[in-house]
Every structure is written in C-alpha cells, then in structure tokens.
C-alpha cells in the first residue's frame, strides 16, 4: 500500500492551494531527498492521482531542506545483484519519471540546491523548471559506471544532444546560470523567491483553459516514450559490472575507486 502524501511513511507532502494549483514536496531532507524504491513507487502513485484530479491544474515540484534531490540512493543499489533485478528496478524508475512527463497536469520544477543524477533527470521530466541561484545540476552516474538512462532519452529533447553527452560523459557539476543557458531551466531567481515565483507560474497556467493546457502538454510529449526500453536494457547491464560494484563500495565505505574495465 502506498502511503498518502504527508502521512507516516510517505516521502512526499502535497499542499493544495485552493486555486487550481498545488505543491508537491519531496520530504526526505536527511538523505537530500535521495531516491529509493519506495520513493519511485510513491512518486508514480502520486502522479497518477494528480493526473486524475480536476482540482489540480498545475503542480509545483520541489524538495525539502537543502536539496531538490541528490539522485539515486546508493545504499539501495546493493539489492541490485544481477541484470534481472536491475532491469525490474529500472522499469520502475523510468516509469516514475515518465509519469511526471506524461501527466496532463502541468508540472513545474522549483529546483532548490542539489539536483544530481536522478534530480537532474526529474528536472528534465517536468514541463517547466525554475532554479534558485544556489542550485547545482549534473549527471553523476558515469562515476559509478552507470548511465542516466532517462536523461539520455529526455535530454536531447530539452538541452540538445551535445550537452546531454557532455553532462553524461564528464559527470561535471553545472550551476544554475549554466542550466538556464542550455535550456535545462527557463529562469533563475533568488533562493528566497523560488517557491513564490514557481507558484506564480502555476497560477498563470491554472487560469487558462484546462483542456487546451492538457492538449498542449500531450502534443509536446507525444514522442517521449521512444528509447526507454533500449536504455533500460543497457543500464541494467551496467549494474551487473564489476566496476559498478567497485564504485558503489567506494561511495558507501570510503574505499579507493579504481576502475578495471570489467
């Protein structure tokens, strides 16, 4: 059973504002809103509920604490012991991200602080994105001998092929202004103005024709699903490599990381 947002066991808080808008807050600040299996199950269920709720016409998505999301919870990777378990996990991950992209309700990312790995992918999944000045972004997966599968499918549509490759290949961190320049976010505002600004955009959208807004979103995302199956298989194979296990253990136990190419 999936916990309701805001109840015990839920990693999300849903705040309805009564004007056709709502704010969904990732609420795992002690882990920088890192994403594990429960996170993805809850996100998928919440987005399905939002999609069917006529009283929510636009949604702001943000993170509690000092991070939007630091990405995948590395501790949860220890359970992914072979290609089959990795494949099943990745299907859930990509379906959860895709539930954000496919939602007929407009989703606006209000990116506060760190947005690494899955945090950047989640930003890409949203319809619009605003960042606080202190926000930072990056695909960190290659440092763990993995790849940002959803980001490789979605990235070329949003930030172009070259920037998708650069971020995925280098695992570098970019700041909010660079993210704006490449189209990952559309605006950068002062941190203390972030939520208010995102909510103002949500209010503008909620005041427009709801059927027109839904059709606009559906039309823009009509080709989005292509490539997710192929990238699931490729990423699942990476989870089974020795180099991924070396990188995972290095992160969790503070041991040296030396890739072997196996």
PDB file of C-alpha atoms in Angstrom:
ATOM      1  CA  UNK A   1       0.000   0.000   0.000  1.00  0.00           C
ATOM      2  CA  UNK A   2       1.324   3.432  -0.978  1.00  0.00           C
ATOM      3  CA  UNK A   3       1.214   5.978   1.893  1.00  0.00           C
ATOM      4  CA  UNK A   4      -0.840   9.086   1.248  1.00  0.00           C
ATOM      5  CA  UNK A   5       1.300  12.254   0.841  1.00  0.00           C
ATOM      6  CA  UNK A   6       2.044  13.723   4.246  1.00  0.00           C
ATOM      7  CA  UNK A   7       1.223  10.568   6.221  1.00  0.00           C
ATOM      8  CA  UNK A   8       3.665   8.400   8.131  1.00  0.00           C
ATOM      9  CA  UNK A   9       5.851   6.512   5.668  1.00  0.00           C
ATOM     10  CA  UNK A  10       5.336   8.994   2.853  1.00  0.00           C
ATOM     11  CA  UNK A  11       8.327  10.653   1.223  1.00  0.00           C
ATOM     12  CA  UNK A  12       6.134  13.448  -0.160  1.00  0.00           C
ATOM     13  CA  UNK A  13       3.963  16.294   1.102  1.00  0.00           C
ATOM     14  CA  UNK A  14       1.084  17.566  -1.045  1.00  0.00           C
ATOM     15  CA  UNK A  15      -0.178  21.069  -0.312  1.00  0.00           C
ATOM     16  CA  UNK A  16      -3.290  22.212  -2.183  1.00  0.00           C
ATOM     17  CA  UNK A  17      -3.601  25.983  -2.554  1.00  0.00           C
ATOM     18  CA  UNK A  18      -7.294  26.147  -3.482  1.00  0.00           C
ATOM     19  CA  UNK A  19      -6.785  27.998  -6.774  1.00  0.00           C
ATOM     20  CA  UNK A  20      -6.196  25.043  -9.075  1.00  0.00           C
ATOM     21  CA  UNK A  21      -2.555  24.732  -8.016  1.00  0.00           C
ATOM     22  CA  UNK A  22      -0.680  22.540  -5.562  1.00  0.00           C
ATOM     23  CA  UNK A  23       2.870  21.997  -4.326  1.00  0.00           C
ATOM     24  CA  UNK A  24       4.403  18.531  -4.074  1.00  0.00           C
ATOM     25  CA  UNK A  25       7.453  18.478  -1.806  1.00  0.00           C
ATOM     26  CA  UNK A  26       9.954  15.633  -1.704  1.00  0.00           C
ATOM     27  CA  UNK A  27      10.289  15.123   2.040  1.00  0.00           C
ATOM     28  CA  UNK A  28      13.427  13.154   2.789  1.00  0.00           C
ATOM     29  CA  UNK A  29      15.751  16.027   3.728  1.00  0.00           C
ATOM     30  CA  UNK A  30      18.033  13.935   5.929  1.00  0.00           C
ATOM     31  CA  UNK A  31      19.004  11.967   2.784  1.00  0.00           C
ATOM     32  CA  UNK A  32      18.995  15.005   0.469  1.00  0.00           C
ATOM     33  CA  UNK A  33      15.753  13.591  -0.966  1.00  0.00           C
ATOM     34  CA  UNK A  34      17.628  10.615  -2.395  1.00  0.00           C
ATOM     35  CA  UNK A  35      15.538   8.201  -4.421  1.00  0.00           C
ATOM     36  CA  UNK A  36      14.970   4.559  -3.453  1.00  0.00           C
ATOM     37  CA  UNK A  37      12.344   2.009  -4.460  1.00  0.00           C
ATOM     38  CA  UNK A  38       9.714   3.388  -2.060  1.00  0.00           C
ATOM     39  CA  UNK A  39      10.340   6.887  -3.440  1.00  0.00           C
ATOM     40  CA  UNK A  40       9.681   5.781  -7.026  1.00  0.00           C
ATOM     41  CA  UNK A  41       6.599   3.750  -6.088  1.00  0.00           C
ATOM     42  CA  UNK A  42       5.139   6.722  -4.237  1.00  0.00           C
ATOM     43  CA  UNK A  43       6.007   9.223  -6.971  1.00  0.00           C
ATOM     44  CA  UNK A  44       4.317   7.092  -9.612  1.00  0.00           C
ATOM     45  CA  UNK A  45       1.177   6.686  -7.471  1.00  0.00           C
ATOM     46  CA  UNK A  46       1.017  10.383  -6.593  1.00  0.00           C
ATOM     47  CA  UNK A  47       1.373  11.486 -10.204  1.00  0.00           C
ATOM     48  CA  UNK A  48      -1.423   9.111 -11.240  1.00  0.00           C
ATOM     49  CA  UNK A  49      -3.640  10.651  -8.555  1.00  0.00           C
ATOM     50  CA  UNK A  50      -2.743  14.207  -9.605  1.00  0.00           C
ATOM     51  CA  UNK A  51      -3.392  13.334 -13.237  1.00  0.00           C
ATOM     52  CA  UNK A  52      -6.945  12.351 -12.363  1.00  0.00           C
ATOM     53  CA  UNK A  53      -7.663  15.285 -10.039  1.00  0.00           C
ATOM     54  CA  UNK A  54      -9.594  18.055 -11.784  1.00  0.00           C
ATOM     55  CA  UNK A  55      -8.912  20.403  -8.866  1.00  0.00           C
ATOM     56  CA  UNK A  56      -5.155  20.411  -9.565  1.00  0.00           C
ATOM     57  CA  UNK A  57      -4.428  22.048 -12.915  1.00  0.00           C
ATOM     58  CA  UNK A  58      -0.772  22.872 -12.273  1.00  0.00           C
ATOM     59  CA  UNK A  59       1.713  21.422  -9.800  1.00  0.00           C
ATOM     60  CA  UNK A  60       4.975  22.783  -8.343  1.00  0.00           C
ATOM     61  CA  UNK A  61       7.517  20.086  -7.501  1.00  0.00           C
ATOM     62  CA  UNK A  62      10.313  20.927  -5.044  1.00  0.00           C
ATOM     63  CA  UNK A  63      12.497  19.420  -2.328  1.00  0.00           C
ATOM     64  CA  UNK A  64      12.549  19.868   1.441  1.00  0.00           C
ATOM     65  CA  UNK A  65      15.778  21.069   3.018  1.00  0.00           C
ATOM     66  CA  UNK A  66      18.916  21.960   1.104  1.00  0.00           C
ATOM     67  CA  UNK A  67      18.392  19.719  -1.918  1.00  0.00           C
ATOM     68  CA  UNK A  68      15.943  19.172  -4.727  1.00  0.00           C
ATOM     69  CA  UNK A  69      17.278  15.609  -4.924  1.00  0.00           C
ATOM     70  CA  UNK A  70      20.776  14.143  -4.793  1.00  0.00           C
ATOM     71  CA  UNK A  71      19.581  11.322  -7.075  1.00  0.00           C
ATOM     72  CA  UNK A  72      19.562   7.592  -6.538  1.00  0.00           C
ATOM     73  CA  UNK A  73      20.068   6.300  -3.008  1.00  0.00           C
ATOM     74  CA  UNK A  74      23.352   4.377  -3.425  1.00  0.00           C
ATOM     75  CA  UNK A  75      22.553   2.188  -0.405  1.00  0.00           C
ATOM     76  CA  UNK A  76      19.561   0.775  -2.266  1.00  0.00           C
ATOM     77  CA  UNK A  77      21.818  -0.335  -5.139  1.00  0.00           C
ATOM     78  CA  UNK A  78      23.226  -3.171  -3.013  1.00  0.00           C
ATOM     79  CA  UNK A  79      19.969  -5.076  -3.599  1.00  0.00           C
ATOM     80  CA  UNK A  80      20.503  -4.973  -7.379  1.00  0.00           C
ATOM     81  CA  UNK A  81      22.677  -8.062  -7.624  1.00  0.00           C
ATOM     82  CA  UNK A  82      22.106  -9.096 -11.234  1.00  0.00           C
ATOM     83  CA  UNK A  83      20.739  -7.907 -14.565  1.00  0.00           C
ATOM     84  CA  UNK A  84      17.205  -9.125 -13.806  1.00  0.00           C
ATOM     85  CA  UNK A  85      16.891  -7.242 -10.508  1.00  0.00           C
ATOM     86  CA  UNK A  86      18.431  -4.144 -12.074  1.00  0.00           C
ATOM     87  CA  UNK A  87      16.057  -4.349 -15.035  1.00  0.00           C
ATOM     88  CA  UNK A  88      12.998  -4.574 -12.785  1.00  0.00           C
ATOM     89  CA  UNK A  89      14.216  -1.636 -10.705  1.00  0.00           C
ATOM     90  CA  UNK A  90      14.938   0.490 -13.773  1.00  0.00           C
ATOM     91  CA  UNK A  91      11.498  -0.159 -15.217  1.00  0.00           C
ATOM     92  CA  UNK A  92      10.038   1.303 -12.026  1.00  0.00           C
ATOM     93  CA  UNK A  93      12.486   4.251 -12.071  1.00  0.00           C
ATOM     94  CA  UNK A  94      11.830   5.210 -15.675  1.00  0.00           C
ATOM     95  CA  UNK A  95       8.081   4.682 -15.319  1.00  0.00           C
ATOM     96  CA  UNK A  96       8.071   7.025 -12.305  1.00  0.00           C
ATOM     97  CA  UNK A  97       9.971   9.731 -14.188  1.00  0.00           C
ATOM     98  CA  UNK A  98       7.750   9.160 -17.214  1.00  0.00           C
ATOM     99  CA  UNK A  99       4.640   9.584 -15.052  1.00  0.00           C
ATOM    100  CA  UNK A 100       5.796  13.164 -14.432  1.00  0.00           C
ATOM    101  CA  UNK A 101       6.440  13.791 -18.126  1.00  0.00           C
ATOM    102  CA  UNK A 102       3.139  12.217 -19.241  1.00  0.00           C
ATOM    103  CA  UNK A 103       0.973  13.883 -16.596  1.00  0.00           C
ATOM    104  CA  UNK A 104      -1.762  16.011 -18.171  1.00  0.00           C
ATOM    105  CA  UNK A 105      -1.341  18.428 -15.267  1.00  0.00           C
ATOM    106  CA  UNK A 106       1.476  20.889 -15.886  1.00  0.00           C
ATOM    107  CA  UNK A 107       4.417  20.141 -13.579  1.00  0.00           C
ATOM    108  CA  UNK A 108       6.852  22.937 -12.704  1.00  0.00           C
ATOM    109  CA  UNK A 109      10.163  22.058 -11.063  1.00  0.00           C
ATOM    110  CA  UNK A 110      11.280  24.539  -8.387  1.00  0.00           C
ATOM    111  CA  UNK A 111      14.874  23.400  -8.056  1.00  0.00           C
ATOM    112  CA  UNK A 112      16.449  24.244  -4.720  1.00  0.00           C
ATOM    113  CA  UNK A 113      20.058  23.279  -4.013  1.00  0.00           C
ATOM    114  CA  UNK A 114      21.479  19.974  -5.258  1.00  0.00           C
ATOM    115  CA  UNK A 115      19.888  18.238  -8.252  1.00  0.00           C
ATOM    116  CA  UNK A 116      22.281  15.433  -9.156  1.00  0.00           C
ATOM    117  CA  UNK A 117      21.690  12.268 -11.167  1.00  0.00           C
ATOM    118  CA  UNK A 118      18.001  11.482 -10.813  1.00  0.00           C
ATOM    119  CA  UNK A 119      17.463  15.042  -9.576  1.00  0.00           C
ATOM    120  CA  UNK A 120      18.553  16.367 -12.963  1.00  0.00           C
ATOM    121  CA  UNK A 121      16.505  13.686 -14.711  1.00  0.00           C
ATOM    122  CA  UNK A 122      13.446  14.682 -12.695  1.00  0.00           C
ATOM    123  CA  UNK A 123      14.016  18.298 -13.730  1.00  0.00           C
ATOM    124  CA  UNK A 124      14.056  17.152 -17.360  1.00  0.00           C
ATOM    125  CA  UNK A 125      10.790  15.260 -16.818  1.00  0.00           C
ATOM    126  CA  UNK A 126       8.951  18.405 -15.699  1.00  0.00           C
ATOM    127  CA  UNK A 127       7.187  20.668 -18.190  1.00  0.00           C
ATOM    128  CA  UNK A 128       8.864  23.839 -16.893  1.00  0.00           C
ATOM    129  CA  UNK A 129      11.702  24.473 -14.456  1.00  0.00           C
ATOM    130  CA  UNK A 130      12.834  27.392 -12.308  1.00  0.00           C
ATOM    131  CA  UNK A 131      16.032  27.248 -10.269  1.00  0.00           C
ATOM    132  CA  UNK A 132      17.263  29.046  -7.202  1.00  0.00           C
ATOM    133  CA  UNK A 133      20.661  30.711  -7.651  1.00  0.00           C
ATOM    134  CA  UNK A 134      22.371  28.147  -5.438  1.00  0.00           C
ATOM    135  CA  UNK A 135      21.028  25.167  -7.443  1.00  0.00           C
ATOM    136  CA  UNK A 136      23.545  22.796  -8.985  1.00  0.00           C
ATOM    137  CA  UNK A 137      22.985  20.065 -11.554  1.00  0.00           C
ATOM    138  CA  UNK A 138      24.827  17.109 -13.021  1.00  0.00           C
ATOM    139  CA  UNK A 139      24.641  13.533 -14.230  1.00  0.00           C
ATOM    140  CA  UNK A 140      26.880  11.684 -11.749  1.00  0.00           C
ATOM    141  CA  UNK A 141      26.145   8.169 -12.999  1.00  0.00           C
ATOM    142  CA  UNK A 142      29.314   7.573 -15.060  1.00  0.00           C
ATOM    143  CA  UNK A 143      31.338   7.961 -11.870  1.00  0.00           C
ATOM    144  CA  UNK A 144      29.509   4.830 -10.659  1.00  0.00           C
ATOM    145  CA  UNK A 145      29.958   3.024 -14.015  1.00  0.00           C
ATOM    146  CA  UNK A 146      26.288   3.662 -14.801  1.00  0.00           C
ATOM    147  CA  UNK A 147      24.443   5.997 -17.143  1.00  0.00           C
ATOM    148  CA  UNK A 148      21.494   8.374 -16.722  1.00  0.00           C
ATOM    149  CA  UNK A 149      19.108   6.300 -18.816  1.00  0.00           C
ATOM    150  CA  UNK A 150      16.029   8.512 -18.613  1.00  0.00           C
ATOM    151  CA  UNK A 151      18.232  11.574 -19.055  1.00  0.00           C
ATOM    152  CA  UNK A 152      19.773  10.147 -22.240  1.00  0.00           C
ATOM    153  CA  UNK A 153      16.295   9.785 -23.734  1.00  0.00           C
ATOM    154  CA  UNK A 154      14.842  13.056 -22.463  1.00  0.00           C
ATOM    155  CA  UNK A 155      17.966  15.215 -22.519  1.00  0.00           C
ATOM    156  CA  UNK A 156      18.347  15.625 -26.307  1.00  0.00           C
ATOM    157  CA  UNK A 157      14.747  16.908 -26.481  1.00  0.00           C
ATOM    158  CA  UNK A 158      15.363  19.553 -23.818  1.00  0.00           C
ATOM    159  CA  UNK A 159      19.049  20.535 -23.784  1.00  0.00           C
ATOM    160  CA  UNK A 160      20.244  19.019 -27.067  1.00  0.00           C
ATOM    161  CA  UNK A 161      22.467  16.080 -27.943  1.00  0.00           C
ATOM    162  CA  UNK A 162      25.847  17.698 -27.251  1.00  0.00           C
ATOM    163  CA  UNK A 163      25.032  18.975 -23.755  1.00  0.00           C
ATOM    164  CA  UNK A 164      23.368  15.671 -22.863  1.00  0.00           C
ATOM    165  CA  UNK A 165      26.541  13.830 -23.853  1.00  0.00           C
ATOM    166  CA  UNK A 166      28.818  16.302 -22.114  1.00  0.00           C
ATOM    167  CA  UNK A 167      26.989  16.078 -18.805  1.00  0.00           C
ATOM    168  CA  UNK A 168      26.674  12.295 -19.010  1.00  0.00           C
ATOM    169  CA  UNK A 169      30.301  11.700 -20.042  1.00  0.00           C
ATOM    170  CA  UNK A 170      32.015  14.146 -17.678  1.00  0.00           C
ATOM    171  CA  UNK A 171      29.808  13.848 -14.560  1.00  0.00           C
ATOM    172  CA  UNK A 172      30.610  17.535 -14.066  1.00  0.00           C
ATOM    173  CA  UNK A 173      28.547  19.902 -11.936  1.00  0.00           C
ATOM    174  CA  UNK A 174      26.964  22.953 -13.544  1.00  0.00           C
ATOM    175  CA  UNK A 175      25.461  25.958 -11.786  1.00  0.00           C
ATOM    176  CA  UNK A 176      22.004  27.429 -12.205  1.00  0.00           C
ATOM    177  CA  UNK A 177      23.012  30.031 -14.778  1.00  0.00           C
ATOM    178  CA  UNK A 178      24.621  27.380 -16.971  1.00  0.00           C
ATOM    179  CA  UNK A 179      21.495  25.266 -16.591  1.00  0.00           C
ATOM    180  CA  UNK A 180      19.451  28.240 -17.803  1.00  0.00           C
ATOM    181  CA  UNK A 181      21.786  28.875 -20.734  1.00  0.00           C
ATOM    182  CA  UNK A 182      21.432  25.304 -22.034  1.00  0.00           C
ATOM    183  CA  UNK A 183      17.655  25.173 -21.501  1.00  0.00           C
ATOM    184  CA  UNK A 184      17.522  22.801 -18.539  1.00  0.00           C
ATOM    185  CA  UNK A 185      15.698  25.528 -16.597  1.00  0.00           C
ATOM    186  CA  UNK A 186      13.989  28.571 -18.020  1.00  0.00           C
ATOM    187  CA  UNK A 187      14.611  31.029 -15.175  1.00  0.00           C
ATOM    188  CA  UNK A 188      16.975  31.594 -12.254  1.00  0.00           C
ATOM    189  CA  UNK A 189      15.725  33.540  -9.249  1.00  0.00           C
ATOM    190  CA  UNK A 190      16.976  34.303  -5.752  1.00  0.00           C
ATOM    191  CA  UNK A 191      16.643  31.296  -3.477  1.00  0.00           C
ATOM    192  CA  UNK A 192      14.171  33.006  -1.175  1.00  0.00           C
ATOM    193  CA  UNK A 193      11.935  33.868  -4.148  1.00  0.00           C
ATOM    194  CA  UNK A 194      11.970  30.406  -5.749  1.00  0.00           C
ATOM    195  CA  UNK A 195       8.722  28.930  -4.477  1.00  0.00           C
ATOM    196  CA  UNK A 196       6.754  32.140  -4.842  1.00  0.00           C
ATOM    197  CA  UNK A 197       7.925  32.529  -8.428  1.00  0.00           C
ATOM    198  CA  UNK A 198       7.148  28.920  -9.334  1.00  0.00           C
ATOM    199  CA  UNK A 199       3.711  29.233  -7.776  1.00  0.00           C
ATOM    200  CA  UNK A 200       3.016  32.393  -9.753  1.00  0.00           C
ATOM    201  CA  UNK A 201       3.721  30.453 -12.953  1.00  0.00           C
ATOM    202  CA  UNK A 202       1.460  27.666 -11.735  1.00  0.00           C
ATOM    203  CA  UNK A 203      -1.333  30.171 -11.077  1.00  0.00           C
ATOM    204  CA  UNK A 204      -0.971  31.667 -14.562  1.00  0.00           C
ATOM    205  CA  UNK A 205      -1.272  28.235 -16.150  1.00  0.00           C
ATOM    206  CA  UNK A 206      -4.167  27.146 -13.914  1.00  0.00           C
ATOM    207  CA  UNK A 207      -6.113  30.207 -15.052  1.00  0.00           C
ATOM    208  CA  UNK A 208      -6.040  29.150 -18.705  1.00  0.00           C
ATOM    209  CA  UNK A 209      -8.351  26.727 -20.491  1.00  0.00           C
ATOM    210  CA  UNK A 210      -7.773  23.341 -18.828  1.00  0.00           C
ATOM    211  CA  UNK A 211      -8.481  21.245 -21.915  1.00  0.00           C
ATOM    212  CA  UNK A 212      -6.185  23.411 -24.050  1.00  0.00           C
ATOM    213  CA  UNK A 213      -3.393  23.114 -21.459  1.00  0.00           C
ATOM    214  CA  UNK A 214      -3.770  19.338 -21.336  1.00  0.00           C
ATOM    215  CA  UNK A 215      -3.686  19.058 -25.124  1.00  0.00           C
ATOM    216  CA  UNK A 216      -0.608  21.296 -25.342  1.00  0.00           C
ATOM    217  CA  UNK A 217       1.246  19.078 -22.879  1.00  0.00           C
ATOM    218  CA  UNK A 218       0.130  15.879 -24.614  1.00  0.00           C
ATOM    219  CA  UNK A 219       1.186  17.164 -28.046  1.00  0.00           C
ATOM    220  CA  UNK A 220       4.627  18.301 -26.897  1.00  0.00           C
ATOM    221  CA  UNK A 221       5.318  14.935 -25.224  1.00  0.00           C
ATOM    222  CA  UNK A 222       3.803  12.693 -27.908  1.00  0.00           C
ATOM    223  CA  UNK A 223       7.151  11.097 -28.933  1.00  0.00           C
ATOM    224  CA  UNK A 224       8.632  10.936 -25.458  1.00  0.00           C
ATOM    225  CA  UNK A 225       8.432   7.180 -24.791  1.00  0.00           C
ATOM    226  CA  UNK A 226      10.733   6.182 -27.663  1.00  0.00           C
ATOM    227  CA  UNK A 227      14.044   4.786 -26.435  1.00  0.00           C
ATOM    228  CA  UNK A 228      13.129   3.936 -22.833  1.00  0.00           C
ATOM    229  CA  UNK A 229      13.105   0.167 -23.446  1.00  0.00           C
ATOM    230  CA  UNK A 230      16.546   0.172 -25.049  1.00  0.00           C
ATOM    231  CA  UNK A 231      18.109   2.337 -22.369  1.00  0.00           C
ATOM    232  CA  UNK A 232      16.611   0.140 -19.634  1.00  0.00           C
ATOM    233  CA  UNK A 233      18.438  -2.907 -21.016  1.00  0.00           C
ATOM    234  CA  UNK A 234      21.718  -1.054 -21.435  1.00  0.00           C
ATOM    235  CA  UNK A 235      21.651   0.411 -17.937  1.00  0.00           C
ATOM    236  CA  UNK A 236      20.679  -2.941 -16.379  1.00  0.00           C
ATOM    237  CA  UNK A 237      23.824  -4.485 -17.863  1.00  0.00           C
ATOM    238  CA  UNK A 238      25.941  -1.759 -16.277  1.00  0.00           C
ATOM    239  CA  UNK A 239      24.544  -2.550 -12.831  1.00  0.00           C
ATOM    240  CA  UNK A 240      25.987  -6.065 -13.161  1.00  0.00           C
ATOM    241  CA  UNK A 241      29.575  -4.946 -13.881  1.00  0.00           C
ATOM    242  CA  UNK A 242      32.494  -5.226 -11.505  1.00  0.00           C
ATOM    243  CA  UNK A 243      33.235  -1.526 -11.998  1.00  0.00           C
ATOM    244  CA  UNK A 244      29.812  -0.529 -10.717  1.00  0.00           C
ATOM    245  CA  UNK A 245      30.293  -2.650  -7.610  1.00  0.00           C
ATOM    246  CA  UNK A 246      33.717  -1.059  -7.077  1.00  0.00           C
ATOM    247  CA  UNK A 247      32.238   2.453  -7.367  1.00  0.00           C
ATOM    248  CA  UNK A 248      29.278   1.598  -5.119  1.00  0.00           C
ATOM    249  CA  UNK A 249      31.528   0.169  -2.405  1.00  0.00           C
ATOM    250  CA  UNK A 250      33.849   3.172  -2.692  1.00  0.00           C
ATOM    251  CA  UNK A 251      30.934   5.540  -2.095  1.00  0.00           C
ATOM    252  CA  UNK A 252      29.421   3.591   0.804  1.00  0.00           C
ATOM    253  CA  UNK A 253      32.601   2.502   2.591  1.00  0.00           C
ATOM    254  CA  UNK A 254      35.108   5.184   1.727  1.00  0.00           C
ATOM    255  CA  UNK A 255      37.439   2.767  -0.071  1.00  0.00           C
ATOM    256  CA  UNK A 256      39.604   3.714  -3.087  1.00  0.00           C
ATOM    257  CA  UNK A 257      37.951   3.524  -6.520  1.00  0.00           C
ATOM    258  CA  UNK A 258      39.953   2.084  -9.406  1.00  0.00           C
ATOM    259  CA  UNK A 259      38.033   1.005 -12.474  1.00  0.00           C
ATOM    260  CA  UNK A 260      39.069  -2.240 -14.182  1.00  0.00           C
ATOM    261  CA  UNK A 261      37.022  -2.146 -17.372  1.00  0.00           C
ATOM    262  CA  UNK A 262      35.030  -5.226 -16.380  1.00  0.00           C
TER     263      UNK A 262
END
